[in-house]
Every structure is written in C-alpha cells, then in structure tokens.
XYZ file of C-alpha atoms in Angstrom:
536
model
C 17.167 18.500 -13.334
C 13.940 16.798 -13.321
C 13.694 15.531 -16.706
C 16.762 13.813 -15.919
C 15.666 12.446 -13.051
C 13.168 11.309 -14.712
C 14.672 9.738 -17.456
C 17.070 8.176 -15.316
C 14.494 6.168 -13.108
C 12.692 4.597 -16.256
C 15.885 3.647 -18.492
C 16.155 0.014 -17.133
C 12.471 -0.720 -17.940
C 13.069 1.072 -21.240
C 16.060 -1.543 -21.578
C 14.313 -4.462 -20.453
C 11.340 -3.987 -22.732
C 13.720 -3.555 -25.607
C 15.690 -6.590 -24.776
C 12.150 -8.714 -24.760
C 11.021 -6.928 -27.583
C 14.192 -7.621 -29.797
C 15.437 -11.127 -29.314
C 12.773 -13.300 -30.082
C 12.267 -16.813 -28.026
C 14.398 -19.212 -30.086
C 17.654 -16.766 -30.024
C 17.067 -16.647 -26.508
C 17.380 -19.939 -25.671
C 20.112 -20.194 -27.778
C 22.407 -17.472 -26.322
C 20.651 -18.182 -22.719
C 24.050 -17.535 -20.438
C 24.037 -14.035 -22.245
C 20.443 -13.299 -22.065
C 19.956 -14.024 -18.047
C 23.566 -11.909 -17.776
C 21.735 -9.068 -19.379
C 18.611 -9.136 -17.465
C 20.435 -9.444 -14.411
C 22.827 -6.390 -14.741
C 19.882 -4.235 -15.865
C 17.903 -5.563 -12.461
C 21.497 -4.371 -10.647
C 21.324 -1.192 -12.205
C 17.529 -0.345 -11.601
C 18.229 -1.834 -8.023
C 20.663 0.789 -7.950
C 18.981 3.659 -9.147
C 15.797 2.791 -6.920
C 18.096 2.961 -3.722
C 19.297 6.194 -4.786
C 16.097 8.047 -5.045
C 15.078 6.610 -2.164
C 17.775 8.107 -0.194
C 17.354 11.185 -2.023
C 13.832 11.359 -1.292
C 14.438 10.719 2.364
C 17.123 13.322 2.402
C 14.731 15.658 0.838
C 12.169 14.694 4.035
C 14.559 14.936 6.969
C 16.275 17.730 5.751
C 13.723 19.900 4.525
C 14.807 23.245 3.223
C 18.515 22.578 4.443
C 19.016 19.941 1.542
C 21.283 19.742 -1.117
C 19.815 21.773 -4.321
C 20.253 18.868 -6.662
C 17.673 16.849 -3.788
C 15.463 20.043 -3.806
C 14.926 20.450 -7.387
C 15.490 16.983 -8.682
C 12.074 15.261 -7.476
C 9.618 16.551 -10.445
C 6.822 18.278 -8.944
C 3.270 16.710 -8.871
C 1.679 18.161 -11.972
C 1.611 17.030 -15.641
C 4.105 14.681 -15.791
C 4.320 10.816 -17.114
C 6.356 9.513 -14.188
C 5.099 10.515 -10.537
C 7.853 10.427 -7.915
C 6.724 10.420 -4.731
C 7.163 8.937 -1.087
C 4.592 6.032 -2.127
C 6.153 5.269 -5.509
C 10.040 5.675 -4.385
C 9.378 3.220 -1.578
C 7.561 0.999 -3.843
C 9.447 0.904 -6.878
C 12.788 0.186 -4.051
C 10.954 -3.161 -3.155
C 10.079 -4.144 -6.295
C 13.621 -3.319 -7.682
C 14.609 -5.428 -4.864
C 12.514 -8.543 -5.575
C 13.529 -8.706 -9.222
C 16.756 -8.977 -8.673
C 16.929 -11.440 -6.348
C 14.983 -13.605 -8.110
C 16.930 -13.194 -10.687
C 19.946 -14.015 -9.074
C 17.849 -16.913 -7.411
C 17.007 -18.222 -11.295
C 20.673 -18.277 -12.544
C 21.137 -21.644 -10.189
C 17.601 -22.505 -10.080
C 17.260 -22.760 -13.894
C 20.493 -23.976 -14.781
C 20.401 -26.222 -17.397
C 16.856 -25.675 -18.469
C 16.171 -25.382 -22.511
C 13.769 -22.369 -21.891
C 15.780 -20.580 -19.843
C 16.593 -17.697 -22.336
C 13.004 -17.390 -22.889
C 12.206 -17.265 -18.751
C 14.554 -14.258 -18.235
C 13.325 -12.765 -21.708
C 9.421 -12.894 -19.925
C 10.956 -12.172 -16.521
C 12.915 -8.590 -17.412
C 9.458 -7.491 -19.590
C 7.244 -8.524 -16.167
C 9.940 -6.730 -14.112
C 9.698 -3.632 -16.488
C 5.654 -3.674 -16.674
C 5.506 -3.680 -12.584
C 8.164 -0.633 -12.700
C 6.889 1.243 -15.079
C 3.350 0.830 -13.539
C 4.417 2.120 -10.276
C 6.015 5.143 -10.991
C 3.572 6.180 -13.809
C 1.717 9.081 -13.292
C -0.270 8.791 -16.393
C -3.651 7.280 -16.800
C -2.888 5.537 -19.780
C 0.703 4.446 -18.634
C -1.031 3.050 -15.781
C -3.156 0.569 -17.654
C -0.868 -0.245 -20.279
C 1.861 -1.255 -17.611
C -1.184 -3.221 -15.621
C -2.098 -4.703 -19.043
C 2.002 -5.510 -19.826
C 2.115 -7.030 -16.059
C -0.698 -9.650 -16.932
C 0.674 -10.431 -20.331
C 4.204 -11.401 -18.912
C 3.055 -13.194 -15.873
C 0.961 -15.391 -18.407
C 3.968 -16.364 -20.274
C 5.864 -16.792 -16.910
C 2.875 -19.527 -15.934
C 3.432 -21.319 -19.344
C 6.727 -21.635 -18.898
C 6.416 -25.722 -18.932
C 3.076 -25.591 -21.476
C 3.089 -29.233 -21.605
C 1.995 -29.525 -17.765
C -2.206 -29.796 -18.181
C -2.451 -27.964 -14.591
C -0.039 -24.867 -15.621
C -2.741 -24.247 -18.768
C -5.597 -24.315 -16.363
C -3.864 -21.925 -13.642
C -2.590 -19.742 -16.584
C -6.548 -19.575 -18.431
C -8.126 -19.269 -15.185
C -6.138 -16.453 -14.374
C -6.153 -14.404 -17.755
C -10.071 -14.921 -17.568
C -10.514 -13.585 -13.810
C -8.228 -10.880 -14.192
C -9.794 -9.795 -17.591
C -12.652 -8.694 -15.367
C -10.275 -6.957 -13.479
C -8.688 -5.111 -16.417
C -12.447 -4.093 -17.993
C -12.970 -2.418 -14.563
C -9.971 -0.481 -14.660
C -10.364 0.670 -17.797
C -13.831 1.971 -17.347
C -13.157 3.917 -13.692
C -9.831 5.530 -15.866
C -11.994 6.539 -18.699
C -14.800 8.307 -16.226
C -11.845 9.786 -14.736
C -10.679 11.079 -17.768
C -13.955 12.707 -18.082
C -14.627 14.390 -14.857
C -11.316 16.110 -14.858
C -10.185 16.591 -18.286
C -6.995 15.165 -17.776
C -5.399 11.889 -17.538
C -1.863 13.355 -15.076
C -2.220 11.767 -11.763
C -0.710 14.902 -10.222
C -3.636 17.196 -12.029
C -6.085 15.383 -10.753
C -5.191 14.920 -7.139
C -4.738 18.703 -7.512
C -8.472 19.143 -8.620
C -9.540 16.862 -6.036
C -8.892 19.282 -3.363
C -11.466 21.657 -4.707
C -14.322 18.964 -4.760
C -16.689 19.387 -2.090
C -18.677 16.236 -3.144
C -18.124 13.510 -5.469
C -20.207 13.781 -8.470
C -21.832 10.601 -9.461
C -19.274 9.646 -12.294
C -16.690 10.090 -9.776
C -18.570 7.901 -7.495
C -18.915 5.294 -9.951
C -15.140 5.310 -10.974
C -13.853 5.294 -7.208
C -16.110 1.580 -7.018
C -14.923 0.385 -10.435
C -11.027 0.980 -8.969
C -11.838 -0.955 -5.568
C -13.305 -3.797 -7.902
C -10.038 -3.609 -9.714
C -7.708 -3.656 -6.836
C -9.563 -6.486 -5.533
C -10.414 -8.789 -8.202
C -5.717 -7.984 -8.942
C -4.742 -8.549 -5.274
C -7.189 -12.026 -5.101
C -9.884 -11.250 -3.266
C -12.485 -13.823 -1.990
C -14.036 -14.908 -4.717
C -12.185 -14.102 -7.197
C -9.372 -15.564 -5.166
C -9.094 -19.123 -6.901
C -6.688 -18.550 -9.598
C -3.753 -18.105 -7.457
C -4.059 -21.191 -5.210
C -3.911 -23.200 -8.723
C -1.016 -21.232 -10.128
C 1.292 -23.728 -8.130
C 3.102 -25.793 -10.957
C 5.511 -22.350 -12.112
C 8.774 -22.353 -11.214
C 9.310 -21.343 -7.849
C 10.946 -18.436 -8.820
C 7.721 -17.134 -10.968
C 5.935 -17.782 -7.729
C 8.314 -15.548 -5.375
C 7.381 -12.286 -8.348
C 3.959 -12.993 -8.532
C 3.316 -13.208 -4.763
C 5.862 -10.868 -3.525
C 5.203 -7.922 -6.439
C 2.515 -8.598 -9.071
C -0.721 -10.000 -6.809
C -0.026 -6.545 -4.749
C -0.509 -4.567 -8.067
C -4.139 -4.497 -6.721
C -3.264 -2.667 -3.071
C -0.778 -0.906 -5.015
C -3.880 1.009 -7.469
C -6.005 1.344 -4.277
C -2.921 3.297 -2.121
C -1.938 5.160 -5.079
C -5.701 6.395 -6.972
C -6.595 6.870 -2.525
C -7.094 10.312 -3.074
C -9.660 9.532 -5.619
C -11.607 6.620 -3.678
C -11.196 8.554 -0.500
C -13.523 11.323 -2.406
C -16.663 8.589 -2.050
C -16.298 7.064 1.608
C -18.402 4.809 1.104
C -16.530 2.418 -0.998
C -13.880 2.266 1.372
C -16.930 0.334 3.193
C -17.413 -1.570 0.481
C -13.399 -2.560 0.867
C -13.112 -3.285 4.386
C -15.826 -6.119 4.115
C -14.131 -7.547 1.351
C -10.879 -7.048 3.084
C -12.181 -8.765 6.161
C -14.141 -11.624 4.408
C -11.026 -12.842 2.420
C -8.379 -12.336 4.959
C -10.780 -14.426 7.409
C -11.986 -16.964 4.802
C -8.135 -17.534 4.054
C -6.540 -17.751 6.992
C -9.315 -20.647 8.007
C -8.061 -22.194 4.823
C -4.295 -21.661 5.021
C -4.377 -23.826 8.279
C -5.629 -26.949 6.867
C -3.649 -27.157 3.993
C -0.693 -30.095 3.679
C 1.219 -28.751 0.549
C 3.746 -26.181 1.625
C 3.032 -23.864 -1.489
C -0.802 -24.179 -1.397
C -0.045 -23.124 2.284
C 1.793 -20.268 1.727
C -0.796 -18.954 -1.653
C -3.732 -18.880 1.012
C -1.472 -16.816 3.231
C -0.775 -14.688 0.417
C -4.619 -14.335 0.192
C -5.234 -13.759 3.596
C -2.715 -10.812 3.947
C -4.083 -9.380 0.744
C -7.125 -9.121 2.121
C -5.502 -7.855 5.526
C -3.762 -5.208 3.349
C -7.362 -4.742 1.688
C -8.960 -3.965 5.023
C -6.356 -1.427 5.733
C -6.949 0.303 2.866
C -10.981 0.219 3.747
C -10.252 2.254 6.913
C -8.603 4.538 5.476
C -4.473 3.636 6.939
C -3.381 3.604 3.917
C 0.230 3.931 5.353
C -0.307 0.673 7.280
C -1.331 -1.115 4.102
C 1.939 0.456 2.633
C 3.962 -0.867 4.982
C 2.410 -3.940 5.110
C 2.799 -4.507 1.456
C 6.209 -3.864 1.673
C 7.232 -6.106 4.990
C 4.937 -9.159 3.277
C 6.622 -8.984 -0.094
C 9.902 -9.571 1.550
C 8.540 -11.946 3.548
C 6.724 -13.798 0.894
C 9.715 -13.437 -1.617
C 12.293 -15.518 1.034
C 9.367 -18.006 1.617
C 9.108 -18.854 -1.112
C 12.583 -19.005 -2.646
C 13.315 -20.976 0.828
C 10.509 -23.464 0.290
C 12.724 -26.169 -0.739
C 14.321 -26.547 2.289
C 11.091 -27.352 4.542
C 11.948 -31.196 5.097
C 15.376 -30.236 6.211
C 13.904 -27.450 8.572
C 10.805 -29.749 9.939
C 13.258 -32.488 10.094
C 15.931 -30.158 12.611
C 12.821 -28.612 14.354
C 11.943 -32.318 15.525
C 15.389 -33.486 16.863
C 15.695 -30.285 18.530
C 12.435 -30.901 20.249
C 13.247 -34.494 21.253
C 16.613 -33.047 22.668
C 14.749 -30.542 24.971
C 17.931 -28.293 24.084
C 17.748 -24.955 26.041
C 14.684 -26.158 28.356
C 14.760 -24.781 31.859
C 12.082 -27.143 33.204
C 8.243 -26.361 33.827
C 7.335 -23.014 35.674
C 6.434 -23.758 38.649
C 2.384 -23.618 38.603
C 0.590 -24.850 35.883
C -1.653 -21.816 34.397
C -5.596 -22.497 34.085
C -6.717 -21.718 30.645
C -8.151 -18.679 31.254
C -5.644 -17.583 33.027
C -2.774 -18.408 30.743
C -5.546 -15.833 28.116
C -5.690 -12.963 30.847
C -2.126 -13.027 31.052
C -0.710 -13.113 27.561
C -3.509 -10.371 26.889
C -2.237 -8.351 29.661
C 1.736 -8.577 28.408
C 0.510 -7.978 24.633
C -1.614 -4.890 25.348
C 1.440 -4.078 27.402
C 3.976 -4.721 24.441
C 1.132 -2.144 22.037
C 0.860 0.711 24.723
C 4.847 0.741 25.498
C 5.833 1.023 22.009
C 3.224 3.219 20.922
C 4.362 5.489 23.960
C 8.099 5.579 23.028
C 7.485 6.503 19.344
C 5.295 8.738 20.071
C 2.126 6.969 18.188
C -1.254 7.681 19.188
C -3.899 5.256 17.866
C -6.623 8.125 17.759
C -5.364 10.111 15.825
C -5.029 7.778 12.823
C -7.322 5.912 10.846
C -8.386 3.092 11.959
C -6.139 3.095 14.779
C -8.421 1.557 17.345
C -9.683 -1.798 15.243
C -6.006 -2.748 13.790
C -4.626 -2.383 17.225
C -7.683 -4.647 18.403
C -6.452 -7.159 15.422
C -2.545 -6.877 16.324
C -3.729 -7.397 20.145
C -5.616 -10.363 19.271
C -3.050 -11.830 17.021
C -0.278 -10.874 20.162
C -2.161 -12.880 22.627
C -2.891 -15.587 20.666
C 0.718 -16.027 20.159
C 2.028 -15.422 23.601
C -0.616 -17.751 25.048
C 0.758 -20.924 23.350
C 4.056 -19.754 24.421
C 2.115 -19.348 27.872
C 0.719 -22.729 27.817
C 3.826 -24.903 27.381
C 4.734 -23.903 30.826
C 8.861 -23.336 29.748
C 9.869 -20.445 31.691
C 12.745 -19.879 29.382
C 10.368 -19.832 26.598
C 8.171 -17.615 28.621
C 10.594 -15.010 28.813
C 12.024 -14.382 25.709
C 8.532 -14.691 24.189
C 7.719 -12.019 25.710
C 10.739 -10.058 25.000
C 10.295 -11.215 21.487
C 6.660 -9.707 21.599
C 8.162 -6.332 22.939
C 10.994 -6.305 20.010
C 8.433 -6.800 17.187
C 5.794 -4.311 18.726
C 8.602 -1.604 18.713
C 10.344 -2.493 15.070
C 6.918 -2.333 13.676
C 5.548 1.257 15.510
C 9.135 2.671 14.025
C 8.912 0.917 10.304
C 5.389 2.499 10.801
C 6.477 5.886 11.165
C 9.254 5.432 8.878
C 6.616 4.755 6.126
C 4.170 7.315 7.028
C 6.847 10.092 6.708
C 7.651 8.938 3.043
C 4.018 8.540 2.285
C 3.005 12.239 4.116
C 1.098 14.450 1.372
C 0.434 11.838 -0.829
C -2.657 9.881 0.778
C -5.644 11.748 2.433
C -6.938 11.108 5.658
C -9.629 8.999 6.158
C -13.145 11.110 6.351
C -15.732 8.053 7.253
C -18.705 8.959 8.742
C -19.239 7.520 12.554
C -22.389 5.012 11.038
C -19.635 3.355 8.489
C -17.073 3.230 11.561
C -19.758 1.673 13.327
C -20.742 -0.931 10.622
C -17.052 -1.691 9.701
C -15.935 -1.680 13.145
C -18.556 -4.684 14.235
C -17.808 -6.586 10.834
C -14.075 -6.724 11.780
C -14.424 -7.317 14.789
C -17.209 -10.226 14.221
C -14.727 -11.969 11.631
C -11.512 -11.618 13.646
C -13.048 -12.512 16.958
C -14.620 -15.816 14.655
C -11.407 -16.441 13.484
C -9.700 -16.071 16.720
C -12.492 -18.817 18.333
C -12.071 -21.437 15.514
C -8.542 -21.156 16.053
C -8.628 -21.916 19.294
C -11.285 -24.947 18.344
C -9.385 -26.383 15.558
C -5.980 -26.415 17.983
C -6.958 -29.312 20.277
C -5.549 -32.275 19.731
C -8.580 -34.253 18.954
C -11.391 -32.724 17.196
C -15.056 -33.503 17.574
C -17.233 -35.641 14.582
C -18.573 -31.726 14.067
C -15.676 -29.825 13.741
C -13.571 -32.525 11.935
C -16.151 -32.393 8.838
C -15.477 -28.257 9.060
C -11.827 -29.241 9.063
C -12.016 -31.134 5.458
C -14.594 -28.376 4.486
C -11.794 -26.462 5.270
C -9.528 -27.862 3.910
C -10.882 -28.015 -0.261
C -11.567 -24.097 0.602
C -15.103 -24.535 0.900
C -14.849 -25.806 -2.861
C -14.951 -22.333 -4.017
C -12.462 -22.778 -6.290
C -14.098 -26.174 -7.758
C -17.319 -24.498 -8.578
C -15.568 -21.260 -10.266
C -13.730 -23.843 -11.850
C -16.431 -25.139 -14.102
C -17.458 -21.757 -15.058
C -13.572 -20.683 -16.292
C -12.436 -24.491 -17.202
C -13.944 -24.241 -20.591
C -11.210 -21.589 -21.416
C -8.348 -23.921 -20.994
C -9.160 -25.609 -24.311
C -9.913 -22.829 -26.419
C-alpha cells in the first residue's frame, strides 16, 4: 500500500517535468491555450492528491489505532525510502499544492494575450514540480537536485521579459547569491553522507537518536545547512536579490515569495533533527533571524513602491521564521511559513488593486462612517501604553488558558510571546490613541479573535509536526545570550517605531528615515560586487 502511496503523491511532478521536458519553448508558445490547460489540470490534480493525504494523515493522528487500515498502513514508514511522508511534509506539500494552482489560475487572465505565455506555464509547472518534489523527498540527493531544479526554473521565470535591463540584473544577482547557497548545501549533504553511511532522511534521523554528541563533521554540516537555509530564505546580507527581483510578472512574484524564498526555512525545519544535534548553531540562527527580521522591518516602512514594500516584508518574516527556528519552535516557524505564504500569495496577486483600496480607505475616512464620537477622556501617552499592554497580555494569557498552551513548556515560549505581546500592544495602542470608542472595542475583540485562531492553528500544526522535530536542548548561557539579542532588537525596533510615527520628524531622524529608506545601501554596495555578472 505504500509504494502506491507513494507513487501516487509524486505522479503530477513526474507529469509536469515531462511536459517541460518534452515541448520545447517555440511549440509552447505556439499551442499556449493547450499548454497552460495542461499545467493547470495537473496543479488540480496534485492539489487534489495533497488534500487527500493530508486528511489521511490527520485521520491517522486523531484516530490513532482506531483508523481505517488503508490510513494505518498507507503512510510509508520513516526508513529507506525516496519520498518521506510525514506531518511536516503533508502540511507543506498541501500549501504549496495550493499556491501553484492558484497562481495558475491567476496567470490564465493575467497573461492573456502574451507571446510567451506557453513558455511561462512550461517554466511554471517544472518550478511547481522542483518545490514538490523537494519537499517530500527523503533522499539526500533528491533533495539537492529538486533545490538545484527550484533555482533553475525560478531563473527562467525572472527572464520571462529578457529584454527589460533590470529583470537580467535581478535574475544574475540572484543565480550568483544563491550559488553560494547551493555550494553550502552540497557540502553539509556530502559530510552527512559520510558520518552516517546513508543518504535516507529516515536512516539518519534514526541514527541520530543514538548520538550522544555531535562529532565534528556533524558539527560542521549542521552550520553549512543553517548557511544554506539562510543565504535561500534571504537573509540580511544576502538579502538584496529579492528586493530587485521586482520587474517579473506578478504572478512569478506570488511563487517565489509565497513557496520558493521559504525553501530555506523549509531545509532548516526538515534536516532540525540534524542541526538540533549541535545547539549551538541554532545560536548562530537566531541572531541572524533577529538581525534581518529587524533590519527589514525598519526598511519595509519607508518604502513608497507597493512591491518593494511587500519584498522587505517578505524579508522580515523570513527572518522572523529564521529566529523561530534558532530557538528551537520549530512548529511555530511551521506554522508561520504556512499562514505567511497565504498571506503573501493574496498580496501579492491583490497588489493591483491598491489605488482603488487607498482611494475607498480615504472617502471612508472623510465620511467618519461608523464613528461613535471621542471616548470621553483623552488617554495620556503612557497611559494609552499601560493599557493596550494590559488588554494584549490579557488577549495571550486567555487564549493560552483555553487551549490549554503553556509557554514553558515549549521552546522558546517565553521570548516569542514577549515579541507577539509587543507587536499586540503596539497595535492596540494606535487603536487606543484615536480615542473612537467603537474602534476601541472591537479592536480589542479583534485582538482576542486573532490571539485564539493563532494558539489553535498552533496546536493544529504541532500535532501534525509531533515526532518529526526534536525539542530544543539549548544550554541556559545560549538562552541567555539569545534571549537579550531578541529582546535588544525587538525592543529597538519597537522604539524607532514609535519615533518614526510622529507626524513631523526631527533634522536627526529624518536623515535615518532616507537611510532607511535605500536599505542602508546594502544592496548598492553588493551590487557592484555581483553587477559584473549581468553581462557575462
């Protein structure tokens, strides 16, 4: 039953690599209606299969031993196999079924009409297949070929329109950076290879669990795959390329930042077990994780073009994601990977209609439609703080309580609960401070609602993801360390936030605020060293 299983789950990549492989660019323009037909039906159909075994799996998980047989047996057990079905891999191979096929539905409209249309869906179905293929592999050299296959047809994807001079730089900027990324991975597999003897996923989490300390090659491998994941999901500084990689299609923008940049986070959740075994490049991670999502988020907020806008945010919850990875929740970065790729995937796709939105948003304002006048004492700043602090630790505690979540118990439970709370009150204090009591109220009640559907997507994800990452084992110095760099960078961000809010800015803070906004010109300067590429 497993083999079929199996075989079952990876037929519509097979299909879509076959279909890319076969019909070469100029009959795909020419029969384009066909080809996007194709591509799309397979995307149903893997959709379809996806949501399947991610029922089954579930049933398998509620159940237990009282499931169906075919449930019980179908899942192939962890152990020398090429695919590795698990909680992590069902859930993400769901979303990233998901994705592709709405953006490929999306494209039919979107690329109507376009001469190279065949060829987009020809590049799109192979990128779709290299993401699918790379997340239910359970082979080390499936892995990287699938990682390799990703970069290869996101490259095309950004060349789509090779005539634009800024789509060549964005596209050779990014096949340099993530080269670095791919020499990395390729290294850490290869040492793997050699401590264990094996190259099965399943094999070697096995033979973890009889590893009382990680040897030094293991050591070495568990850095090279942080350096990986990082350098894939853009981390700060090898962040630049995706900012740039604005002049794609919007569609190719909605894939790369709701499924490929999270191939990265995607290596780290998955090889956890591995970089788990040396602690202290989970260290190493929650810096960078913290630096980047910090660094961006300064950025995002100075930025004027709506897409530049939403890459930095992209950045900034990639190195959010990062961070929970670093302490060791690798369930929260799960989830979070998931709830920001759907996010991400309708922000994009929905970009277009920002004028029409900011344009609504403004006569609604002028209207004062729904306003139940000013409450009826005007808050001092610090008090307006103390009390959306108080109602947002509030919001935490009660649905923490209901769902039976205790923060102690998991990793990192204490700083991301310090980041949500921060992130709560900062929120429910603007809400606060424009003194609508109608607004008031169902901010709050808003605050409540999102507190509660995140504690039970939490536990949700945790129970598909159960047995397949470790928990984290970080000594009390790194929780120290990593504790007061979070907390320095989030508490920073939280203060310049509150600065760069006023109305009118001081001589000071309005140089910061054009600092700001060219990112610091970190992407200028790494731009000399990869611009030479873009003409070879």
């Amino acid at each position: 039953m497993a083999w079929i299983i199996v075989t079952v789950a990876v037929l519509p990549a097979a299909m879509l690599l076959a279909l890319a492989a076969v019909i070469p660019r100029r009959v795909a323009d020419a029969a384009a209606r066909r080809v996007r037909r194709w591509v799309t039906a397979i995307a149903t159909l893997q959709l379809g299969i996806a949501a399947a075994l991610a029922v089954g799996f579930a049933m398998r998980f509620v159940m237990g031993t009282e499931a169906p047989a075919a449930i019980q047996a179908g899942f192939p057990a962890a152990g020398a196999w090429p695919i590795h079905l698990d909680g992590v891999s069902t859930l993400m191979w769901l979303m990233v079924s998901f994705i592709g096929w709405v953006i490929c539905r999306f494209s039919i409209r979107y690329l109507d009409g376009d001469p190279s249309q065949g060829n987009y869906f020809r590049w799109t179905g192979l990128t779709l297949a290299a993401v699918s293929l790379m997340v239910l592999s359970g082979h080390l050299l499936l892995f990287y070929v699938a990682w390799l296959m990703t970069s290869f047809g996101l490259h095309h994807l950004l060349l789509h329109d090779p005539g634009r001079p800024a789509a060549q730089r964005a596209a050779w900027t990014k096949f340099a950076i993530i080269r670095i990324a791919d020499v990395a991975l390729a290294i850490a597999l290869i040492l793997l290879d050699a401590e264990f003897g094996t190259a099965f996923l399943g094999e070697i989490f096995v033979a973890l669990g009889d590893i009382a300390a990680a040897s030094p090659r293991l050591q070495v491998a568990s850095l090279l795959l942080v350096v990986a994941g990082s350098i894939k999901s853009a981390q700060f500084p090898f962040h630049t390329w995706l900012p740039q990689t604005l002049e794609t299609p919007t569609p190719v923008s909605a894939l790369m930042h709701a499924g490929i940049v999270n191939a990265g986070g995607y290596l780290i959740i998955r090889t956890s077990p591995i970089v788990s075994a040396a602690p202290w490049t989970l260290a190493v991670l929650a810096v960078f994780g913290t630096v980047t999502a910090a660094y961006a988020a300064i950025v995002m907020t100075t930025q004027t073009s709506v897409k530049k806008s939403l890459a930095y945010s992209t950045i900034a919850q990639m190195g959010f994601m990062m961070l929970q990875c670093g302490l060791g929740a690798f369930s929260a970065a799960l989830l979070h990977v998931l709830a920001h790729s759907m996010y991400k995937a309708h922000a994009f796709l929905a970009s277009g209609n920002v004028i029409a939105e900011r344009t609504a948003v403004g006569v609604m304002s002028t209207r004062s439609v729904g306003s139940s006048g000013p409450m009826p004492v005007a808050l001092p700043g610090l008090v307006t703080w103390l009390a959306a602090a108080v109602f947002s630790l509030g919001a935490l505690a009660g649905a923490s309580l209901i769902l039976g979540l205790d923060p102690s118990t998991k990793p990192g439970g204490f700083v991301l609960g310090a980041v949500l709370f921060l992130a709560i009150t900062r929120w429910l204090e603007k809400a606060f401070a424009g003194g609508d009591r109608q607004l008031v109220v169902r901010s709050i009640a808003v605050a409540g609602g999102l507190c509660l559907l995140y504690a039970a997507s939490y536990r949700i994800v945790d129970g598909y993801a159960a047995g397949s990452v470790p928990a984290a084992s970080l000594s009390a110095l790194q929780w120290s360390v990593i504790g007061l760099i979070v907390g320095c960078g989030f508490a920073g961000m939280f203060l310049i936030d509150q600065v760069t809010s006023r109305p009118q800015l001081s001589g000071r803070f309005g140089r910061w605020f054009v600092h700001a906004g060219n990112g610091f010109y970190v992407e200028s300067t790494l731009r000399r060293v990869f611009g030479s590429l873009v003409s070879s």
